PDB file of C-alpha atoms in Angstrom:
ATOM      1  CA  UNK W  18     113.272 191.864 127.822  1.00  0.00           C
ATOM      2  CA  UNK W  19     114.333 188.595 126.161  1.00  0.00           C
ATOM      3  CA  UNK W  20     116.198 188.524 123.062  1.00  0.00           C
ATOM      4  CA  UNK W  21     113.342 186.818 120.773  1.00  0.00           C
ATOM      5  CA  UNK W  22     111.032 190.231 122.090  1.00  0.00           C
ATOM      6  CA  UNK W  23     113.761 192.574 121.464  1.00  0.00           C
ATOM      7  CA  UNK W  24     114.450 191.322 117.981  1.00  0.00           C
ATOM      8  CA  UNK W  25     111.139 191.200 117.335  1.00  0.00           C
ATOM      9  CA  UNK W  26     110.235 194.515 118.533  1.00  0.00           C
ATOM     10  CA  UNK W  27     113.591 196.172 116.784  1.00  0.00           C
ATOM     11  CA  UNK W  28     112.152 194.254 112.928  1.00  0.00           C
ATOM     12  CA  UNK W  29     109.020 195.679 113.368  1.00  0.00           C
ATOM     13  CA  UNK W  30     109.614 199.079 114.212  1.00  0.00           C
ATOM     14  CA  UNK W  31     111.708 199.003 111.238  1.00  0.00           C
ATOM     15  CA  UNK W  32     110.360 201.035 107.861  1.00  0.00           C
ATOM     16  CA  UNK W  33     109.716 198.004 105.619  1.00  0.00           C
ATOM     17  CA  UNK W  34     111.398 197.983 101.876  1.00  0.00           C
ATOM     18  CA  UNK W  35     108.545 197.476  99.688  1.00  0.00           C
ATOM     19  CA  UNK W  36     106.752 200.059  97.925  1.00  0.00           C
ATOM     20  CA  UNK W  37     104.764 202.604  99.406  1.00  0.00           C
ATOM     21  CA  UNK W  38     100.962 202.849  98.906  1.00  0.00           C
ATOM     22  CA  UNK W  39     101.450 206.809  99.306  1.00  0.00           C
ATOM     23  CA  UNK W  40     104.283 208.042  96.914  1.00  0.00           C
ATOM     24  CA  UNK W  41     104.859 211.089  99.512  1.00  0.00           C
ATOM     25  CA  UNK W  42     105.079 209.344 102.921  1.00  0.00           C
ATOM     26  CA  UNK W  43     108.621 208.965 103.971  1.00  0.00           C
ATOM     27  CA  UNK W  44     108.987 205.810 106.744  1.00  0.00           C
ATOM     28  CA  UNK W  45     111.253 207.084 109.550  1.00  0.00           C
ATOM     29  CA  UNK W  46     113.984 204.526 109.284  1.00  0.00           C
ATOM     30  CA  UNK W  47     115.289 205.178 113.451  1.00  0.00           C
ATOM     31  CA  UNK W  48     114.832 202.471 115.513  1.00  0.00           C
ATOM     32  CA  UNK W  49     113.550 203.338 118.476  1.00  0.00           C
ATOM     33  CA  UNK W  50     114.265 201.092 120.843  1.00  0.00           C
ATOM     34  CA  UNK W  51     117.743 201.931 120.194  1.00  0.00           C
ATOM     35  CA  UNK W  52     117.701 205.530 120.635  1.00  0.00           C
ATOM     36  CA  UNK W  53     117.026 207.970 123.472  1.00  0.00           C
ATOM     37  CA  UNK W  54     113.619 210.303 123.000  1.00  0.00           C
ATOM     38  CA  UNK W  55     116.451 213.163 123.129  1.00  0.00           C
ATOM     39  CA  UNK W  56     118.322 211.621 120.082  1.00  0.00           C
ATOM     40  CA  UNK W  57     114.652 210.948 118.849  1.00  0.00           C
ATOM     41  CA  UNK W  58     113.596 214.400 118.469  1.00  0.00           C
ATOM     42  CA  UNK W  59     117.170 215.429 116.826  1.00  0.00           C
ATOM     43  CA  UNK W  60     116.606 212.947 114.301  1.00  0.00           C
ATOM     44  CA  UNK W  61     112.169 212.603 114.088  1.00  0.00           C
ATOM     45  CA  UNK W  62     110.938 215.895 115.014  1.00  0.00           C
ATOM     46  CA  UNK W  63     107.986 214.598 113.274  1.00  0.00           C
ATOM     47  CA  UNK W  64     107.571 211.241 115.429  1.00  0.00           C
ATOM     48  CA  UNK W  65     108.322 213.613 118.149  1.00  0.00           C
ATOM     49  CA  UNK W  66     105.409 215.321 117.382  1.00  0.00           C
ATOM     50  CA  UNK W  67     102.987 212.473 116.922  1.00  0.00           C
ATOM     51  CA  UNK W  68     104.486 211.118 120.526  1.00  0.00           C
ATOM     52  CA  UNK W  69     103.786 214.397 122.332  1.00  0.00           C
ATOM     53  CA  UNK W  70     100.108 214.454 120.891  1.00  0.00           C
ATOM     54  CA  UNK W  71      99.401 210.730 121.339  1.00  0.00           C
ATOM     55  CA  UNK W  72     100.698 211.584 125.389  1.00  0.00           C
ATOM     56  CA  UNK W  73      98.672 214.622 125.940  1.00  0.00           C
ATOM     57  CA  UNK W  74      95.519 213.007 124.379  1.00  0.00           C
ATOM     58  CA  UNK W  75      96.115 209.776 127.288  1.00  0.00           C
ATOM     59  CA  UNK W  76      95.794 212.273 129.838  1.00  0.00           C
ATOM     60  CA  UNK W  77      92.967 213.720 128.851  1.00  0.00           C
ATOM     61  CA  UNK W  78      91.066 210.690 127.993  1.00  0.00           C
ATOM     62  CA  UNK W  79      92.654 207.936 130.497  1.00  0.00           C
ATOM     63  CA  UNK W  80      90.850 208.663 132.981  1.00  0.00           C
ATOM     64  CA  UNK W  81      93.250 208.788 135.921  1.00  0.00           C
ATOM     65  CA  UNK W  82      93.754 211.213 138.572  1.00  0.00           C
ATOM     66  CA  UNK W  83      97.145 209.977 139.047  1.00  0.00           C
ATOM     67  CA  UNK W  84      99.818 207.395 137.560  1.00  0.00           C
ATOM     68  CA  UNK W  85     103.063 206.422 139.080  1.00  0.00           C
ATOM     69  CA  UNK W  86     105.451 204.847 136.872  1.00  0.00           C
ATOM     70  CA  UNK W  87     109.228 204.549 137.970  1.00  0.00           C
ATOM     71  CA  UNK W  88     112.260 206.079 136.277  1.00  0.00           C
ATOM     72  CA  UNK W  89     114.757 203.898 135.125  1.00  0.00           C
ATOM     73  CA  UNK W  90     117.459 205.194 132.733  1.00  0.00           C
ATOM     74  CA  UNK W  91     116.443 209.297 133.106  1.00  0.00           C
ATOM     75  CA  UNK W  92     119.033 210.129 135.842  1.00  0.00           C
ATOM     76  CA  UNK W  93     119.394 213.843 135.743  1.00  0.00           C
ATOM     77  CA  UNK W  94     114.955 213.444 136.086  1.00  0.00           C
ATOM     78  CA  UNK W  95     115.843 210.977 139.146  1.00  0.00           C
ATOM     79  CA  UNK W  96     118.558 213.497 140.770  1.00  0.00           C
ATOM     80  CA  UNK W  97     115.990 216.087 140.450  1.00  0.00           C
ATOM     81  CA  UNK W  98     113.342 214.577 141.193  1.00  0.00           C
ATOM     82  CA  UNK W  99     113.299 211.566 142.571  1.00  0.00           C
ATOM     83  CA  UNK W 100     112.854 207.414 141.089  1.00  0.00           C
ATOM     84  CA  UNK W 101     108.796 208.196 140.182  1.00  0.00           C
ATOM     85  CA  UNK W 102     106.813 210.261 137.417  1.00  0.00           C
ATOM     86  CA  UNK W 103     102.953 210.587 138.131  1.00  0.00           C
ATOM     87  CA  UNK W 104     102.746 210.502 134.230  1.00  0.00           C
ATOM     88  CA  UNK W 105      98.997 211.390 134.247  1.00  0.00           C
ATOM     89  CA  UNK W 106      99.874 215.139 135.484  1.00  0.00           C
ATOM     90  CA  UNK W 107     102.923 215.712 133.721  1.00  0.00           C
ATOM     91  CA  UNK W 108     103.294 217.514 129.917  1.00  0.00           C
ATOM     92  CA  UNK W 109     105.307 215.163 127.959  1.00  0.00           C
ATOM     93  CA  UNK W 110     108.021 218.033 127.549  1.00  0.00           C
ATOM     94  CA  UNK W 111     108.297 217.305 131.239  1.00  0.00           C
ATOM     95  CA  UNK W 112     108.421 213.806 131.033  1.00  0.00           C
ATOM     96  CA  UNK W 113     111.691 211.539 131.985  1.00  0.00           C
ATOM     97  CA  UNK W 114     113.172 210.443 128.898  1.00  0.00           C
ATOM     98  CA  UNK W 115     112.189 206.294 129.386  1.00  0.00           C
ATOM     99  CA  UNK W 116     108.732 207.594 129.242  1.00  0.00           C
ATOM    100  CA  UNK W 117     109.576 209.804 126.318  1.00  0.00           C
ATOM    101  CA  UNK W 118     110.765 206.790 124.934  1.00  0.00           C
ATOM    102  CA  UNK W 119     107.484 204.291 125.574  1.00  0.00           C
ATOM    103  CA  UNK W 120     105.421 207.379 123.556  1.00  0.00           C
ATOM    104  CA  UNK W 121     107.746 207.683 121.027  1.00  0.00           C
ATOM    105  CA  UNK W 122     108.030 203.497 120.169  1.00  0.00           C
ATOM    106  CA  UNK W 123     104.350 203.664 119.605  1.00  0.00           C
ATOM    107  CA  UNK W 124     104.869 206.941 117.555  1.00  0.00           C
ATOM    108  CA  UNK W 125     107.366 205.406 115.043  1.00  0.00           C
ATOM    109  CA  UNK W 126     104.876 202.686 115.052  1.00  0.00           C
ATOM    110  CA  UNK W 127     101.863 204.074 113.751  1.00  0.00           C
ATOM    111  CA  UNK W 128     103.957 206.423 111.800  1.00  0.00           C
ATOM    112  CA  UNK W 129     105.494 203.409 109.747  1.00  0.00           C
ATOM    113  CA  UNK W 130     101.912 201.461 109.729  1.00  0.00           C
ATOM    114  CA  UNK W 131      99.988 204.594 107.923  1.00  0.00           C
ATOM    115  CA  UNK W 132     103.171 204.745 105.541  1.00  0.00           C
ATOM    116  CA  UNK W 133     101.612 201.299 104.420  1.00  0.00           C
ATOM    117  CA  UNK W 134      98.130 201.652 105.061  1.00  0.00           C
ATOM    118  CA  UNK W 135      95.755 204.925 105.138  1.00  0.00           C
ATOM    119  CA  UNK W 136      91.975 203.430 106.203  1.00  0.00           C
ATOM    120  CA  UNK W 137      91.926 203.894 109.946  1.00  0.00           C
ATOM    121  CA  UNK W 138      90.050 200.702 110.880  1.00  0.00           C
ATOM    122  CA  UNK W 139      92.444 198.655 108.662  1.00  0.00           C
ATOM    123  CA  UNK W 140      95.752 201.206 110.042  1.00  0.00           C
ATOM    124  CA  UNK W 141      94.119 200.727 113.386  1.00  0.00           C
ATOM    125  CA  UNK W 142      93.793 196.991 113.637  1.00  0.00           C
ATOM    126  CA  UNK W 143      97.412 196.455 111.875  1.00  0.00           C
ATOM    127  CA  UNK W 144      99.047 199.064 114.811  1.00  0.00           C
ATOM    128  CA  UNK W 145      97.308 197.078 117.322  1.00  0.00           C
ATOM    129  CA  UNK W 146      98.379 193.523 115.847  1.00  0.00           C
ATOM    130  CA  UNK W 147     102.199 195.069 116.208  1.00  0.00           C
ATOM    131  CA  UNK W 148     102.123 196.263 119.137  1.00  0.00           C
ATOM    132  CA  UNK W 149     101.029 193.193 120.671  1.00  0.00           C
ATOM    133  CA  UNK W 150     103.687 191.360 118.525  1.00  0.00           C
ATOM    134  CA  UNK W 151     106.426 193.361 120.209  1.00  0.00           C
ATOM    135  CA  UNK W 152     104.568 194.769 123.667  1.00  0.00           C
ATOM    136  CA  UNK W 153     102.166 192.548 124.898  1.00  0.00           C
ATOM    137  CA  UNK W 154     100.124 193.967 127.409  1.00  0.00           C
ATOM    138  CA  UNK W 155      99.524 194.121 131.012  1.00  0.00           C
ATOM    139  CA  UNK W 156      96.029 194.541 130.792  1.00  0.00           C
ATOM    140  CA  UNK W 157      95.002 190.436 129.593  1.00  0.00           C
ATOM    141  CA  UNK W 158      91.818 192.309 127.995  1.00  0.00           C
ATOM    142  CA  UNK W 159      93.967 194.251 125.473  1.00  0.00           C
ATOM    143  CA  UNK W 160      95.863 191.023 124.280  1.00  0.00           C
ATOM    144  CA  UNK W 161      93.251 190.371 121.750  1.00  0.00           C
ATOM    145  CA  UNK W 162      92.673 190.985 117.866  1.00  0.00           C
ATOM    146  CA  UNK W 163      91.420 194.382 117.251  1.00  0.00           C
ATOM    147  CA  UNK W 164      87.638 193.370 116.921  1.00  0.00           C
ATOM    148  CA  UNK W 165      87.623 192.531 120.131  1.00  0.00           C
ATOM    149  CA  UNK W 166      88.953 195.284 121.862  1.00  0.00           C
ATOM    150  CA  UNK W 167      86.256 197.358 123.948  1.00  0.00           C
ATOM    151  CA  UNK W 168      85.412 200.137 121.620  1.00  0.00           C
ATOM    152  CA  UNK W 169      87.318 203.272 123.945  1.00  0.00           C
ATOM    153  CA  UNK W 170      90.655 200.615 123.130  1.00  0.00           C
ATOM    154  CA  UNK W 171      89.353 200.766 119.560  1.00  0.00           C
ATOM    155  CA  UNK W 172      89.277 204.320 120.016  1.00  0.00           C
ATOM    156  CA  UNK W 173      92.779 205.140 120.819  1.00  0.00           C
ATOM    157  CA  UNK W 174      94.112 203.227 118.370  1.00  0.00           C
ATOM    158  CA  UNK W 175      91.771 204.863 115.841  1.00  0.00           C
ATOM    159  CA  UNK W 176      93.565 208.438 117.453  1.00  0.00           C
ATOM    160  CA  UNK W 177      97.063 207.331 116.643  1.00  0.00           C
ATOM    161  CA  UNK W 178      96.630 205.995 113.201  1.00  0.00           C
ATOM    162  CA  UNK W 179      94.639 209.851 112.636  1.00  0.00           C
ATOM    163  CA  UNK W 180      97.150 211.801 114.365  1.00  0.00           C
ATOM    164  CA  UNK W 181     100.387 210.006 112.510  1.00  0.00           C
ATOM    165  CA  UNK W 182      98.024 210.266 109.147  1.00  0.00           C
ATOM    166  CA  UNK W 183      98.505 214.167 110.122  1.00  0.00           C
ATOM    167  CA  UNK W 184     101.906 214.119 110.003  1.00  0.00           C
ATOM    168  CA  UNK W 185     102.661 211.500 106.817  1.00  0.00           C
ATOM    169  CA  UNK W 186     102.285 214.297 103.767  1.00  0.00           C
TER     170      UNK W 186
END
């Protein structure tokens, strides 16, 4: 990841410093590119929380049988079992903790955006305008504004701004 990305990525993911449109939400000020998902959960349980639903929802709704993604920085996961993670069939509990990590960014993320905003198509299309700012995607049809997204991509988004909106009072 280049620097300009990383920076980027690391500014947005951090709780802003104006005022808060909902006097009770508390922005979680950890960074999480910085942090593993184990220090994560010591410091967010909440985020944790929002990560582990936003990961179990996926699987249910993503409509693979199977999805191999490597293992890169987990290496007690990779002594055990092996360099791969078939992320569709594992429970995030049981996930490797760079994969922890990739649910947990987008956590923080909506977390931080409903701190700001609490209408889920506006929360939605703001999430989805950051992410792309700091992750662009794989998928070329996902690197659009959020009114053009096909409406099961609207969808998700929709899910993490509710499930974080769960977890901001």
């Amino acid at each position: 990841m280049g620097f300009k990305k990383l920076f980027l990525l690391k500014s947005l993911l951090k709780p802003k410093r104006k005022a808060q449109k909902n006097p009770e939400c508390q922005q979680q000020g950890t960074n999480a590119s910085s942090v593993s998902a184990q220090e994560a959960a010591a410091e967010d349980p909440k985020i944790m929380l929002i990560a582990a639903a936003i990961h179990e929802n996926w699987r249910k709704t993503s409509g693979y049988s199977v999805r191999l993604k490597p293992v890169t920085k987990d290496t007690a996961w990779i002594s055990e079992r092996g360099a791969w993670c078939d992320i569709q069939n594992t429970p995030f509990d049981n996930l490797p903790s760079d994969w922890k990590r990739a649910d947990y960014e987008i956590a923080l993320l909506a977390y931080n955006t409903v701190c700001e905003e609490q209408d889920i198509e506006a929360a939605s299309a703001m999430l989805h305008k950051r992410w792309l700012e700091c992750k662009p995607s794989m998928e070329p049809y996902l690197n659009v504004p959020f009114d053009e997204l096909p409406e099961k991509d609207k969808d998700d988004r929709r899910y993490f701004v509710r499930i974080a909106l769960e977890h901001v009072a």
